[in-house]
Coordinates of C-alpha atoms in Angstrom, one line a residue:
I1 CA 92.0 144.6 38.3
L2 CA 94.4 147.5 37.6
I3 CA 92.4 148.4 34.5
S4 CA 89.3 148.5 36.6
L5 CA 90.9 150.7 39.2
V6 CA 92.1 153.1 36.5
D7 CA 88.6 153.1 34.9
A8 CA 87.2 153.8 38.4
G9 CA 89.4 156.8 38.9
I10 CA 88.5 158.2 35.5
M11 CA 84.8 157.6 36.2
L12 CA 85.1 159.4 39.5
W13 CA 86.9 162.4 38.0
V14 CA 84.4 162.7 35.1
S15 CA 81.4 162.3 37.5
V16 CA 82.6 165.0 39.9
R17 CA 84.2 167.4 37.4
G18 CA 82.2 166.9 34.2
R19 CA 78.7 165.9 35.5
R20 CA 78.8 168.0 38.7
E21 CA 77.7 165.0 40.9
T22 CA 78.5 165.1 44.6
F23 CA 81.6 163.2 45.5
T24 CA 79.6 160.8 47.7
T25 CA 77.2 159.9 44.8
A26 CA 80.1 159.5 42.4
L27 CA 82.0 157.4 44.8
L28 CA 79.1 155.0 45.4
N29 CA 78.7 154.6 41.6
V30 CA 82.4 153.9 41.3
L31 CA 82.4 151.4 44.2
A32 CA 79.5 149.6 42.5
L33 CA 81.6 149.3 39.3
V34 CA 84.7 148.0 41.1
I35 CA 82.7 145.5 43.3
G36 CA 81.0 144.2 40.1
A37 CA 84.3 143.9 38.2
V38 CA 86.2 141.9 40.9
P39 CA 84.2 138.6 40.7
I40 CA 84.5 138.6 36.9
A41 CA 88.3 139.0 37.0
L42 CA 88.9 136.7 40.0
P43 CA 89.2 133.4 38.1
L44 CA 91.7 134.9 35.7
V45 CA 93.7 136.4 38.5
M46 CA 93.8 133.1 40.4
Q47 CA 94.9 131.1 37.3
V48 CA 97.7 133.6 36.5
T49 CA 98.8 133.6 40.1
M50 CA 98.9 129.8 40.3
A51 CA 100.8 129.6 37.0
I52 CA 103.4 132.0 38.3
G53 CA 103.7 130.0 41.5
A54 CA 104.0 126.8 39.6
A55 CA 106.8 128.2 37.4
K56 CA 108.7 129.4 40.5
M57 CA 108.3 125.9 42.1
A58 CA 109.4 124.2 38.9
K59 CA 112.6 126.3 39.0
K60 CA 113.2 124.7 42.4
K61 CA 112.7 121.2 40.9
A62 CA 109.2 120.7 42.2
I63 CA 106.8 118.7 40.0
I64 CA 103.5 120.4 39.5
T65 CA 101.0 118.3 37.4
H66 CA 97.8 120.1 38.1
L67 CA 97.4 123.8 39.1
T68 CA 94.4 122.8 41.3
A69 CA 96.9 120.8 43.4
L70 CA 98.4 124.2 44.5
Q71 CA 95.1 125.2 45.9
E72 CA 94.8 121.9 47.8
V73 CA 98.3 122.3 49.2
A74 CA 97.6 125.8 50.3
S75 CA 94.5 124.6 52.3
M76 CA 96.4 121.8 54.1
S77 CA 96.9 121.8 57.8
I78 CA 98.8 118.5 58.1
L79 CA 101.4 117.2 55.7
C80 CA 102.7 113.6 55.9
S81 CA 105.9 113.2 54.0
D82 CA 108.1 110.2 53.2
K83 CA 111.7 110.3 51.9
T84 CA 112.5 106.6 51.8
G85 CA 111.4 105.7 48.3
T86 CA 108.3 103.8 49.4
L87 CA 106.1 106.2 47.5
T88 CA 107.7 105.2 44.2
T89 CA 107.6 101.5 45.0
A90 CA 104.0 101.6 46.3
D91 CA 105.1 99.6 49.4
M92 CA 103.9 101.8 52.2
R93 CA 103.2 101.0 55.8
V94 CA 102.1 103.1 58.8
L95 CA 104.4 102.5 61.8
P96 CA 102.7 103.8 64.9
S97 CA 105.9 103.4 66.9
K98 CA 107.5 106.1 64.6
M99 CA 104.6 108.5 64.7
W100 CA 104.8 111.9 66.4
T101 CA 101.7 113.7 67.6
R102 CA 100.9 117.1 69.0
K103 CA 99.6 117.8 72.5
G104 CA 96.0 116.6 72.9
F105 CA 96.2 113.9 70.3
S106 CA 97.2 110.3 70.8
K107 CA 98.6 108.0 68.1
D108 CA 95.3 106.2 68.1
D109 CA 93.4 109.4 67.5
I110 CA 95.6 110.2 64.5
L111 CA 95.2 106.8 63.0
V112 CA 91.4 107.0 63.4
L113 CA 91.4 110.5 61.8
A114 CA 93.6 109.2 58.9
G115 CA 91.3 106.2 58.5
V116 CA 88.3 108.5 58.2
A117 CA 90.1 110.7 55.7
S118 CA 91.0 107.7 53.5
N119 CA 88.9 106.3 50.7
P120 CA 88.3 102.6 51.1
A121 CA 86.9 102.4 47.6
N122 CA 90.2 103.4 46.1
K123 CA 92.0 100.1 46.2
E124 CA 94.9 101.3 44.0
D125 CA 96.0 104.2 46.2
P126 CA 99.0 103.0 48.3
I127 CA 98.5 105.7 51.0
D128 CA 94.9 104.9 51.6
K129 CA 95.7 101.1 51.6
A130 CA 98.5 101.6 54.2
V131 CA 96.4 103.8 56.4
L132 CA 93.3 101.5 56.3
Q133 CA 95.5 98.4 57.0
S134 CA 96.9 100.1 60.1
V135 CA 93.5 101.2 61.6

């Protein structure tokens, strides 16, 4: 992207000084170049940014197995966590008595939403299994 911006600056200067185009015409041509270059560079920029983020998280002892997982985490609005070791033993249970909800949502609402978000076809997933058993 930086190279595109430098190229755009050079193109603007050459157009105005060397070719004697009006500034407005030259600027429109440069904007067309920059707008065309951004979608081409975007996947590369995203991958590099996610790799840098994964490296920083790894320094803090986070386990990153797929870079696409970073995108999914960034788009989450609710995170359910567990620190008791049941994730590693695959013995999970949903305890409605221990659930906390925000205003406007009951525990039943949350269980129904969790059930809708779960995949009943995935019999091996301990989280889906626990949620579906609690609904």
